[in-house]
Amino acid sequence: NAGVTQTPKFQVLKTGQSMTLQCAQDMNHEYMSWYRQDPGMGLRLIHYSVGAGITDQGEVPNGYNVSRSTTEDFPLRLLSAAPSQTSVYFCASSYTGAGGAFFGQGTRLTVV
Amino acid sequence: DQQVKQNSPSLSVQEGRISILNCDYTNSMFDYFLWYKKYPAEGPTFLISISSIKDKNEDGRFTVFLNKSAKHLSLHIVPSQPGDSAVYFCAADSSNTGKLIFGQGTTLQVKP
């Protein structure tokens, strides 16, 4: 049972480049979400989804896009990377909104 | 505007003693609270949760207390073990939306 799988684990981007962070879960969870973790800031919610075809913004959505075409996958897209997006990104999934969410291992992104 | 706050960045306790981690919130709409533990280079793992209709929830060595009038919750770990050394995050949700709002985290060090 793989749980929540994030790829890549590490990435360096140049300012202005675009990329997609992948997230997949094999637990048939309806709820999925993306967070970023910055020093002293805890985890902040970027976007989340309560099911296939349904997404909504979190606390810090600017500069990020998401889509949810299947229950399993929830990719996060950076259209034009900025140094302020340097962070560690976590994807999570859960059965219910307030249930104990399962997190992926994280993607450490550096934008230079 | 930090809706969930963990005012103690760090806590150090002796093995076998009690660890008490605190969390305050400002949004009265929060009705579900969770604690996560995070080791370096790993994703957060769910520890314990509590609904706003309860004031205490216990799971083995971990107990969470909720004081709704004070908008305060705490996590008690008894007895503390060196393997408990990690960063602890509290999080809150309202109406099962899945939009978890996290505190900044508290780094717990348990000394042998």
PDB file of C-alpha atoms in Angstrom, chain B:
ATOM      1  CA  ASP B   1      -4.032  36.825  10.578  1.00  0.00           C
ATOM      2  CA  GLN B   2      -2.979  33.615  12.286  1.00  0.00           C
ATOM      3  CA  GLN B   3      -6.150  31.705  13.174  1.00  0.00           C
ATOM      4  CA  VAL B   4      -4.264  28.874  14.864  1.00  0.00           C
ATOM      5  CA  LYS B   5      -1.272  29.705  17.025  1.00  0.00           C
ATOM      6  CA  GLN B   6       1.357  27.668  18.785  1.00  0.00           C
ATOM      7  CA  ASN B   7       3.197  30.236  20.839  1.00  0.00           C
ATOM      8  CA  SER B   8       6.004  27.996  22.033  1.00  0.00           C
ATOM      9  CA  PRO B   9       8.486  27.279  19.229  1.00  0.00           C
ATOM     10  CA  SER B  10      10.268  24.653  21.299  1.00  0.00           C
ATOM     11  CA  LEU B  11       9.933  22.478  24.394  1.00  0.00           C
ATOM     12  CA  SER B  12      12.488  20.286  26.146  1.00  0.00           C
ATOM     13  CA  VAL B  13      11.529  17.599  28.675  1.00  0.00           C
ATOM     14  CA  GLN B  14      13.200  14.686  30.410  1.00  0.00           C
ATOM     15  CA  GLU B  15      12.379  11.137  29.386  1.00  0.00           C
ATOM     16  CA  GLY B  16       9.533   9.729  31.479  1.00  0.00           C
ATOM     17  CA  ARG B  17       8.087  13.133  32.348  1.00  0.00           C
ATOM     18  CA  ILE B  18       4.985  14.772  30.887  1.00  0.00           C
ATOM     19  CA  SER B  19       5.130  16.882  27.725  1.00  0.00           C
ATOM     20  CA  ILE B  20       2.425  19.525  27.315  1.00  0.00           C
ATOM     21  CA  LEU B  21       2.054  21.248  23.967  1.00  0.00           C
ATOM     22  CA  ASN B  22      -0.358  24.134  23.646  1.00  0.00           C
ATOM     23  CA  CYS B  23      -2.408  25.610  20.845  1.00  0.00           C
ATOM     24  CA  ASP B  24      -4.777  28.595  20.665  1.00  0.00           C
ATOM     25  CA  TYR B  25      -7.305  29.467  17.990  1.00  0.00           C
ATOM     26  CA  THR B  26      -9.395  32.510  17.169  1.00  0.00           C
ATOM     27  CA  ASN B  27     -12.088  31.249  14.784  1.00  0.00           C
ATOM     28  CA  SER B  28     -15.233  30.161  16.653  1.00  0.00           C
ATOM     29  CA  MET B  29     -16.355  28.197  13.592  1.00  0.00           C
ATOM     30  CA  PHE B  30     -13.648  25.580  14.073  1.00  0.00           C
ATOM     31  CA  ASP B  31     -15.276  22.370  15.268  1.00  0.00           C
ATOM     32  CA  TYR B  32     -12.601  19.745  14.782  1.00  0.00           C
ATOM     33  CA  PHE B  33      -9.020  19.801  15.964  1.00  0.00           C
ATOM     34  CA  LEU B  34      -6.100  17.566  15.118  1.00  0.00           C
ATOM     35  CA  TRP B  35      -2.488  17.045  16.152  1.00  0.00           C
ATOM     36  CA  TYR B  36       0.231  15.921  13.762  1.00  0.00           C
ATOM     37  CA  LYS B  37       3.807  14.870  14.377  1.00  0.00           C
ATOM     38  CA  LYS B  38       6.564  15.518  11.880  1.00  0.00           C
ATOM     39  CA  TYR B  39      10.081  14.143  11.661  1.00  0.00           C
ATOM     40  CA  PRO B  40      12.718  15.850   9.467  1.00  0.00           C
ATOM     41  CA  ALA B  41      12.468  15.065   5.756  1.00  0.00           C
ATOM     42  CA  GLU B  42       9.143  13.275   6.234  1.00  0.00           C
ATOM     43  CA  GLY B  43       5.520  14.253   5.831  1.00  0.00           C
ATOM     44  CA  PRO B  44       3.376  14.955   8.916  1.00  0.00           C
ATOM     45  CA  THR B  45       1.654  11.952  10.463  1.00  0.00           C
ATOM     46  CA  PHE B  46      -1.725  12.103  12.160  1.00  0.00           C
ATOM     47  CA  LEU B  47      -1.580  11.660  15.916  1.00  0.00           C
ATOM     48  CA  ILE B  48      -4.918  12.360  17.566  1.00  0.00           C
ATOM     49  CA  SER B  49      -8.025  14.480  17.071  1.00  0.00           C
ATOM     50  CA  ILE B  50     -10.947  15.879  19.010  1.00  0.00           C
ATOM     51  CA  SER B  51     -14.383  17.116  18.073  1.00  0.00           C
ATOM     52  CA  SER B  52     -15.754  20.312  19.586  1.00  0.00           C
ATOM     53  CA  ILE B  53     -18.506  18.321  21.305  1.00  0.00           C
ATOM     54  CA  LYS B  54     -15.887  16.727  23.539  1.00  0.00           C
ATOM     55  CA  ASP B  55     -13.387  18.195  25.957  1.00  0.00           C
ATOM     56  CA  LYS B  56     -10.983  15.264  26.123  1.00  0.00           C
ATOM     57  CA  ASN B  57      -9.786  12.451  23.895  1.00  0.00           C
ATOM     58  CA  GLU B  58      -7.233   9.846  24.879  1.00  0.00           C
ATOM     59  CA  ASP B  59      -5.177   7.411  22.835  1.00  0.00           C
ATOM     60  CA  GLY B  60      -2.508   5.532  24.708  1.00  0.00           C
ATOM     61  CA  ARG B  61       0.150   7.961  25.928  1.00  0.00           C
ATOM     62  CA  PHE B  62      -1.485  10.874  24.088  1.00  0.00           C
ATOM     63  CA  THR B  63      -4.372  12.961  25.413  1.00  0.00           C
ATOM     64  CA  VAL B  64      -5.841  16.056  23.850  1.00  0.00           C
ATOM     65  CA  PHE B  65      -7.823  18.541  25.941  1.00  0.00           C
ATOM     66  CA  LEU B  66     -10.137  21.168  24.468  1.00  0.00           C
ATOM     67  CA  ASN B  67     -11.301  24.288  26.294  1.00  0.00           C
ATOM     68  CA  LYS B  68     -13.809  25.920  23.957  1.00  0.00           C
ATOM     69  CA  SER B  69     -14.478  28.943  26.127  1.00  0.00           C
ATOM     70  CA  ALA B  70     -10.772  29.783  26.125  1.00  0.00           C
ATOM     71  CA  LYS B  71     -10.299  28.651  22.498  1.00  0.00           C
ATOM     72  CA  HIS B  72      -7.396  26.559  23.670  1.00  0.00           C
ATOM     73  CA  LEU B  73      -6.285  22.990  23.218  1.00  0.00           C
ATOM     74  CA  SER B  74      -3.363  21.040  24.541  1.00  0.00           C
ATOM     75  CA  LEU B  75      -1.636  17.757  23.841  1.00  0.00           C
ATOM     76  CA  HIS B  76      -0.293  15.758  26.772  1.00  0.00           C
ATOM     77  CA  ILE B  77       2.265  13.018  26.255  1.00  0.00           C
ATOM     78  CA  VAL B  78       2.811  10.756  29.253  1.00  0.00           C
ATOM     79  CA  PRO B  79       5.376   9.347  29.682  1.00  0.00           C
ATOM     80  CA  SER B  80       7.546  11.126  27.148  1.00  0.00           C
ATOM     81  CA  GLN B  81      10.026   9.033  25.199  1.00  0.00           C
ATOM     82  CA  PRO B  82      13.093  10.053  23.135  1.00  0.00           C
ATOM     83  CA  GLY B  83      11.296   8.798  20.008  1.00  0.00           C
ATOM     84  CA  ASP B  84       8.666  11.490  20.611  1.00  0.00           C
ATOM     85  CA  SER B  85      11.229  14.144  19.672  1.00  0.00           C
ATOM     86  CA  ALA B  86       9.714  15.824  16.601  1.00  0.00           C
ATOM     87  CA  VAL B  87       7.808  18.897  15.479  1.00  0.00           C
ATOM     88  CA  TYR B  88       4.157  18.893  16.574  1.00  0.00           C
ATOM     89  CA  PHE B  89       1.503  20.796  14.665  1.00  0.00           C
ATOM     90  CA  CYS B  90      -2.037  21.476  15.749  1.00  0.00           C
ATOM     91  CA  ALA B  91      -4.650  21.999  13.059  1.00  0.00           C
ATOM     92  CA  ALA B  92      -8.290  23.016  12.920  1.00  0.00           C
ATOM     93  CA  ASP B  93     -11.216  22.481  10.547  1.00  0.00           C
ATOM     94  CA  SER B  94     -14.757  23.822  10.372  1.00  0.00           C
ATOM     95  CA  SER B  95     -17.819  21.899   9.204  1.00  0.00           C
ATOM     96  CA  ASN B  96     -15.754  19.063   7.758  1.00  0.00           C
ATOM     97  CA  THR B  97     -14.592  21.185   4.827  1.00  0.00           C
ATOM     98  CA  GLY B  98     -11.150  19.615   4.649  1.00  0.00           C
ATOM     99  CA  LYS B  99      -9.517  23.022   4.816  1.00  0.00           C
ATOM    100  CA  LEU B 100      -7.085  22.376   7.647  1.00  0.00           C
ATOM    101  CA  ILE B 101      -5.532  25.472   9.187  1.00  0.00           C
ATOM    102  CA  PHE B 102      -2.237  24.697  10.906  1.00  0.00           C
ATOM    103  CA  GLY B 103      -0.303  26.325  13.694  1.00  0.00           C
ATOM    104  CA  GLN B 104       3.381  27.155  13.327  1.00  0.00           C
ATOM    105  CA  GLY B 105       4.542  24.032  15.112  1.00  0.00           C
ATOM    106  CA  THR B 106       6.398  23.253  18.350  1.00  0.00           C
ATOM    107  CA  THR B 107       9.674  21.346  18.351  1.00  0.00           C
ATOM    108  CA  LEU B 108       9.705  18.820  21.186  1.00  0.00           C
ATOM    109  CA  GLN B 109      12.978  17.415  22.437  1.00  0.00           C
ATOM    110  CA  VAL B 110      12.830  14.528  24.891  1.00  0.00           C
ATOM    111  CA  LYS B 111      16.171  14.010  26.618  1.00  0.00           C
ATOM    112  CA  PRO B 112      17.212  10.498  27.714  1.00  0.00           C
TER     113      PRO B 112
END
